[in-house]
Amino acid sequence: MKSRKLVPALATVAVAGLLALSPAVASADTYAPGANNQTFATGFGGWTQSSASTGLCVPAVTCPIVSNTWQSTGGAGGAEGFLRTTVTSVATLATTTNAIWQSPTYTYNGNGGAVPTTATFTMDRQADVTALLAIAGAQANYTVELLDATTGTALTVVPPTTQAGAAGWTSIPAVNINPSQLNVGHRYAIRVTSTYTNGTGVFVLPTGGSDYDNVKLSTTGAGQIPDSSVLAQLIQSQGLPGSAKLKGNKLQLKIKCPKQAAPNSCKYLLQGLAKGKKSKAATALKRVTVKAGKKKTVSIAVKQKFLAKYQKAKKVYVKANVSVGALKTTTVKKLKLKH
């Protein structure tokens, strides 16, 4: 790797995606979807960049000047491209600089539409930070996160880790992620941030840089529901519908038991609510058992005192207590109400 400008070294890669569930299960799925989103062989792959400095430096005067670029050749695979972060050498005070690469958001579909057995993050990197780290108190790190664009939360995949030790292309140790930490039905994005922090004195930054390639989240396998949190996700995305219908004094909706429940069935206890997620019950309780992978239409009697409100409502909240074998969950979903 040629000597360039300094790189802020925080690589935060946020995997976006929805765990929408469909019948077929592929042998593996990768994210962000699309080869160029991962390998940058022919361009940025939809990734965007930003940077910022905090501390005592003056913007455009003494703060490091960040340059995030796509390089067309010289990636981890040889001839293909990669993402690069550099910083122009300037005189600076105690400063921390972050340079961020972020992928396009996308829907996380698990593995072929099913909750995967494994989810693994991998990435290649190289860094020219020897001169930077020779300065007393200086640090150059990278961090990887999975950003949930639906909730605005972040899952740290790789905590702040030194950029040292990768003068040439190096694969980071594969990181295994609990599939239940990836939310069904949510959007994700990949963000890569490089972070450089100098000491407390004033000095001229040496040149340096950090490069990233083959940024990928891979999923494999699909089988039994691992825990109650995944069961809750499956009921939200598959089990409960997006809408219900009011027919006379009955609330009708079509529910499903996710195929991942096999060989067990789903035992539902359903009830419509008066207003919001924590409001009073507006319907009778309805118990129903559905076989794995099957659907069933149910009718629930609306209490007389809430019938007029339901007749005018455009949406309704339905509470579901669901058990699959030894697993149990309680979830509430807002449905469109048809008349």
Short mmCIF file of C-alpha atoms in Angstrom, two decimals, residues 109-310:
data_model
loop_
_atom_site.label_atom_id
_atom_site.label_comp_id
_atom_site.label_asym_id
_atom_site.label_seq_id
_atom_site.Cartn_x
_atom_site.Cartn_y
_atom_site.Cartn_z
CA ASN A 109 -34.49 -11.25 4.27
CA GLY A 110 -32.52 -13.63 6.48
CA ASN A 111 -31.64 -16.65 4.36
CA GLY A 112 -33.98 -17.16 1.42
CA GLY A 113 -36.79 -15.53 3.40
CA ALA A 114 -36.27 -17.63 6.54
CA VAL A 115 -34.59 -16.88 9.85
CA PRO A 116 -31.02 -18.12 9.33
CA THR A 117 -29.11 -20.53 11.49
CA THR A 118 -25.98 -18.37 11.24
CA ALA A 119 -25.18 -14.75 10.39
CA THR A 120 -21.51 -13.89 9.82
CA PHE A 121 -19.77 -10.59 9.07
CA THR A 122 -16.53 -10.49 7.06
CA MET A 123 -14.39 -7.72 5.57
CA ASP A 124 -10.93 -7.14 4.08
CA ARG A 125 -8.86 -4.13 5.07
CA GLN A 126 -5.39 -2.61 4.79
CA ALA A 127 -3.91 0.42 6.50
CA ASP A 128 -0.82 2.61 6.28
CA VAL A 129 -0.80 3.97 9.84
CA THR A 130 2.70 3.17 11.11
CA ALA A 131 3.84 6.81 11.04
CA LEU A 132 0.63 7.95 12.71
CA LEU A 133 0.89 5.50 15.58
CA ALA A 134 4.53 6.49 16.15
CA ILE A 135 3.26 9.80 17.58
CA ALA A 136 2.78 9.68 21.35
CA GLY A 137 -0.88 9.37 22.28
CA ALA A 138 -2.11 8.89 18.70
CA GLN A 139 -4.67 6.21 17.85
CA ALA A 140 -6.02 4.76 14.61
CA ASN A 141 -9.00 2.43 14.95
CA TYR A 142 -11.82 0.91 12.96
CA THR A 143 -15.30 -0.11 14.12
CA VAL A 144 -18.06 -2.11 12.45
CA GLU A 145 -21.75 -1.72 13.23
CA LEU A 146 -25.05 -2.92 11.80
CA LEU A 147 -27.46 0.01 11.65
CA ASP A 148 -31.17 -0.67 12.02
CA ALA A 149 -32.69 2.10 9.88
CA THR A 150 -36.18 1.21 11.12
CA THR A 151 -35.49 1.80 14.82
CA GLY A 152 -32.49 4.12 14.51
CA THR A 153 -30.37 1.79 16.66
CA ALA A 154 -26.94 0.28 15.99
CA LEU A 155 -25.53 -3.16 16.69
CA THR A 156 -21.76 -3.17 17.21
CA VAL A 157 -20.19 -6.02 15.27
CA VAL A 158 -16.54 -5.06 15.76
CA PRO A 159 -15.74 -2.68 18.65
CA PRO A 160 -13.02 -0.03 18.16
CA THR A 161 -10.02 -2.05 16.98
CA THR A 162 -6.54 -0.86 16.03
CA GLN A 163 -5.77 -0.33 12.36
CA ALA A 164 -2.22 -1.58 12.96
CA GLY A 165 -1.03 -4.88 11.55
CA ALA A 166 -2.53 -4.65 8.07
CA ALA A 167 0.14 -3.14 5.82
CA GLY A 168 -1.29 -5.35 3.04
CA TRP A 169 -4.78 -6.67 2.47
CA THR A 170 -5.92 -8.63 5.53
CA SER A 171 -9.20 -10.40 6.27
CA ILE A 172 -10.62 -9.53 9.68
CA PRO A 173 -11.60 -12.48 11.90
CA ALA A 174 -15.11 -13.56 10.92
CA VAL A 175 -17.70 -12.25 13.39
CA ASN A 176 -20.64 -14.50 14.28
CA ILE A 177 -23.87 -12.60 15.01
CA ASN A 178 -26.87 -14.03 16.85
CA PRO A 179 -29.62 -14.08 14.16
CA SER A 180 -32.16 -12.97 16.77
CA GLN A 181 -30.32 -9.64 17.00
CA LEU A 182 -31.39 -8.81 13.44
CA ASN A 183 -34.99 -7.63 13.42
CA VAL A 184 -37.53 -9.18 11.12
CA GLY A 185 -39.11 -6.60 8.84
CA HIS A 186 -36.51 -3.89 9.41
CA ARG A 187 -34.28 -1.94 7.04
CA TYR A 188 -30.53 -1.86 7.53
CA ALA A 189 -27.50 0.01 6.15
CA ILE A 190 -23.74 -0.55 6.26
CA ARG A 191 -21.59 2.25 7.64
CA VAL A 192 -17.79 2.23 7.69
CA THR A 193 -16.02 4.81 9.82
CA SER A 194 -12.29 5.33 10.21
CA THR A 195 -11.21 7.15 13.37
CA TYR A 196 -7.95 8.97 14.05
CA THR A 197 -7.17 10.61 17.39
CA ASN A 198 -3.95 12.56 18.01
CA GLY A 199 -2.31 13.40 21.33
CA THR A 200 -2.71 16.60 23.30
CA GLY A 201 0.09 18.51 21.64
CA VAL A 202 0.38 20.40 18.35
CA PHE A 203 2.14 18.63 15.48
CA VAL A 204 2.04 17.98 11.76
CA LEU A 205 0.21 14.79 10.82
CA PRO A 206 2.17 12.27 8.78
CA THR A 207 0.55 10.70 5.75
CA GLY A 208 -1.41 7.46 5.99
CA GLY A 209 -4.62 5.75 5.05
CA SER A 210 -7.15 2.93 5.41
CA ASP A 211 -8.83 0.82 2.74
CA TYR A 212 -11.88 -1.48 2.83
CA ASP A 213 -13.08 -4.21 0.50
CA ASN A 214 -15.40 -7.24 0.39
CA VAL A 215 -17.70 -5.90 3.13
CA LYS A 216 -20.32 -8.59 3.61
CA LEU A 217 -22.89 -10.11 5.97
CA SER A 218 -23.60 -13.75 5.08
CA THR A 219 -26.45 -15.94 6.30
CA THR A 220 -26.74 -19.71 6.09
CA GLY A 221 -29.19 -22.39 7.09
CA ALA A 222 -32.73 -22.15 8.40
CA GLY A 223 -34.39 -24.32 10.96
CA GLN A 224 -36.09 -24.25 14.31
CA ILE A 225 -37.00 -20.95 15.92
CA PRO A 226 -34.06 -20.27 18.28
CA ASP A 227 -35.79 -18.20 20.97
CA SER A 228 -38.86 -16.15 21.91
CA SER A 229 -37.51 -12.91 20.43
CA VAL A 230 -37.29 -14.53 16.98
CA LEU A 231 -40.76 -16.02 17.49
CA ALA A 232 -42.07 -12.51 18.17
CA GLN A 233 -40.45 -11.26 14.97
CA LEU A 234 -41.98 -14.09 12.96
CA ILE A 235 -45.45 -13.45 14.37
CA GLN A 236 -45.14 -9.74 13.53
CA SER A 237 -43.94 -10.31 9.97
CA GLN A 238 -45.74 -13.54 9.07
CA GLY A 239 -48.21 -14.60 11.71
CA LEU A 240 -50.36 -11.47 11.96
CA PRO A 241 -51.72 -9.88 8.76
CA GLY A 242 -51.49 -6.26 7.68
CA SER A 243 -55.24 -5.76 7.76
CA ALA A 244 -58.46 -7.02 9.32
CA LYS A 245 -62.14 -6.69 8.35
CA LEU A 246 -65.16 -5.75 10.43
CA LYS A 247 -68.15 -7.85 9.40
CA GLY A 248 -71.19 -7.12 11.53
CA ASN A 249 -69.96 -7.37 15.11
CA LYS A 250 -67.06 -9.66 14.21
CA LEU A 251 -63.43 -8.74 13.64
CA GLN A 252 -62.07 -11.07 10.97
CA LEU A 253 -58.41 -11.64 10.22
CA LYS A 254 -56.26 -14.29 8.59
CA ILE A 255 -53.38 -15.56 10.72
CA LYS A 256 -50.51 -17.87 9.89
CA CYS A 257 -48.15 -20.19 11.70
CA PRO A 258 -44.60 -19.67 10.33
CA LYS A 259 -43.19 -22.81 8.75
CA GLN A 260 -40.17 -22.53 11.07
CA ALA A 261 -42.47 -23.70 13.89
CA ALA A 262 -42.47 -27.27 12.50
CA PRO A 263 -42.94 -29.85 13.82
CA ASN A 264 -44.95 -27.81 16.35
CA SER A 265 -48.12 -25.83 15.73
CA CYS A 266 -48.82 -22.24 16.78
CA LYS A 267 -51.30 -21.77 19.61
CA TYR A 268 -52.81 -18.29 19.39
CA LEU A 269 -54.78 -16.33 21.97
CA LEU A 270 -56.08 -13.24 20.12
CA GLN A 271 -57.86 -10.11 21.27
CA GLY A 272 -58.65 -6.75 19.66
CA LEU A 273 -57.79 -3.65 21.68
CA ALA A 274 -59.76 -0.44 22.20
CA LYS A 275 -57.16 2.05 20.96
CA GLY A 276 -53.40 1.62 21.37
CA LYS A 277 -50.94 -1.11 22.29
CA LYS A 278 -51.69 -0.89 26.01
CA SER A 279 -55.40 -0.07 25.83
CA LYS A 280 -58.35 -2.09 27.15
CA ALA A 281 -59.70 -5.20 25.47
CA ALA A 282 -62.41 -4.36 22.91
CA THR A 283 -63.19 -7.94 21.85
CA ALA A 284 -63.64 -11.36 23.30
CA LEU A 285 -60.65 -13.72 23.53
CA LYS A 286 -60.16 -16.10 20.63
CA ARG A 287 -58.13 -19.29 20.95
CA VAL A 288 -57.00 -21.00 17.78
CA THR A 289 -54.33 -23.53 16.78
CA VAL A 290 -52.65 -23.32 13.37
CA LYS A 291 -50.31 -25.91 11.87
CA ALA A 292 -46.83 -24.84 10.79
CA GLY A 293 -46.87 -23.19 7.37
CA LYS A 294 -50.70 -22.98 7.32
CA LYS A 295 -53.17 -20.08 7.49
CA LYS A 296 -56.54 -19.78 9.17
CA THR A 297 -59.26 -17.11 9.10
CA VAL A 298 -60.63 -16.27 12.56
CA SER A 299 -63.60 -14.20 13.72
CA ILE A 300 -63.55 -12.41 17.06
CA ALA A 301 -66.68 -10.89 18.61
CA VAL A 302 -66.42 -7.14 19.30
CA LYS A 303 -67.82 -6.01 22.66
CA GLN A 304 -70.99 -3.97 22.27
CA LYS A 305 -69.59 -0.86 23.99
CA PHE A 306 -66.72 -0.69 21.46
CA LEU A 307 -68.66 -1.63 18.31
CA ALA A 308 -69.49 1.95 17.30
CA LYS A 309 -65.83 2.95 17.63
CA TYR A 310 -64.74 -0.03 15.52
#
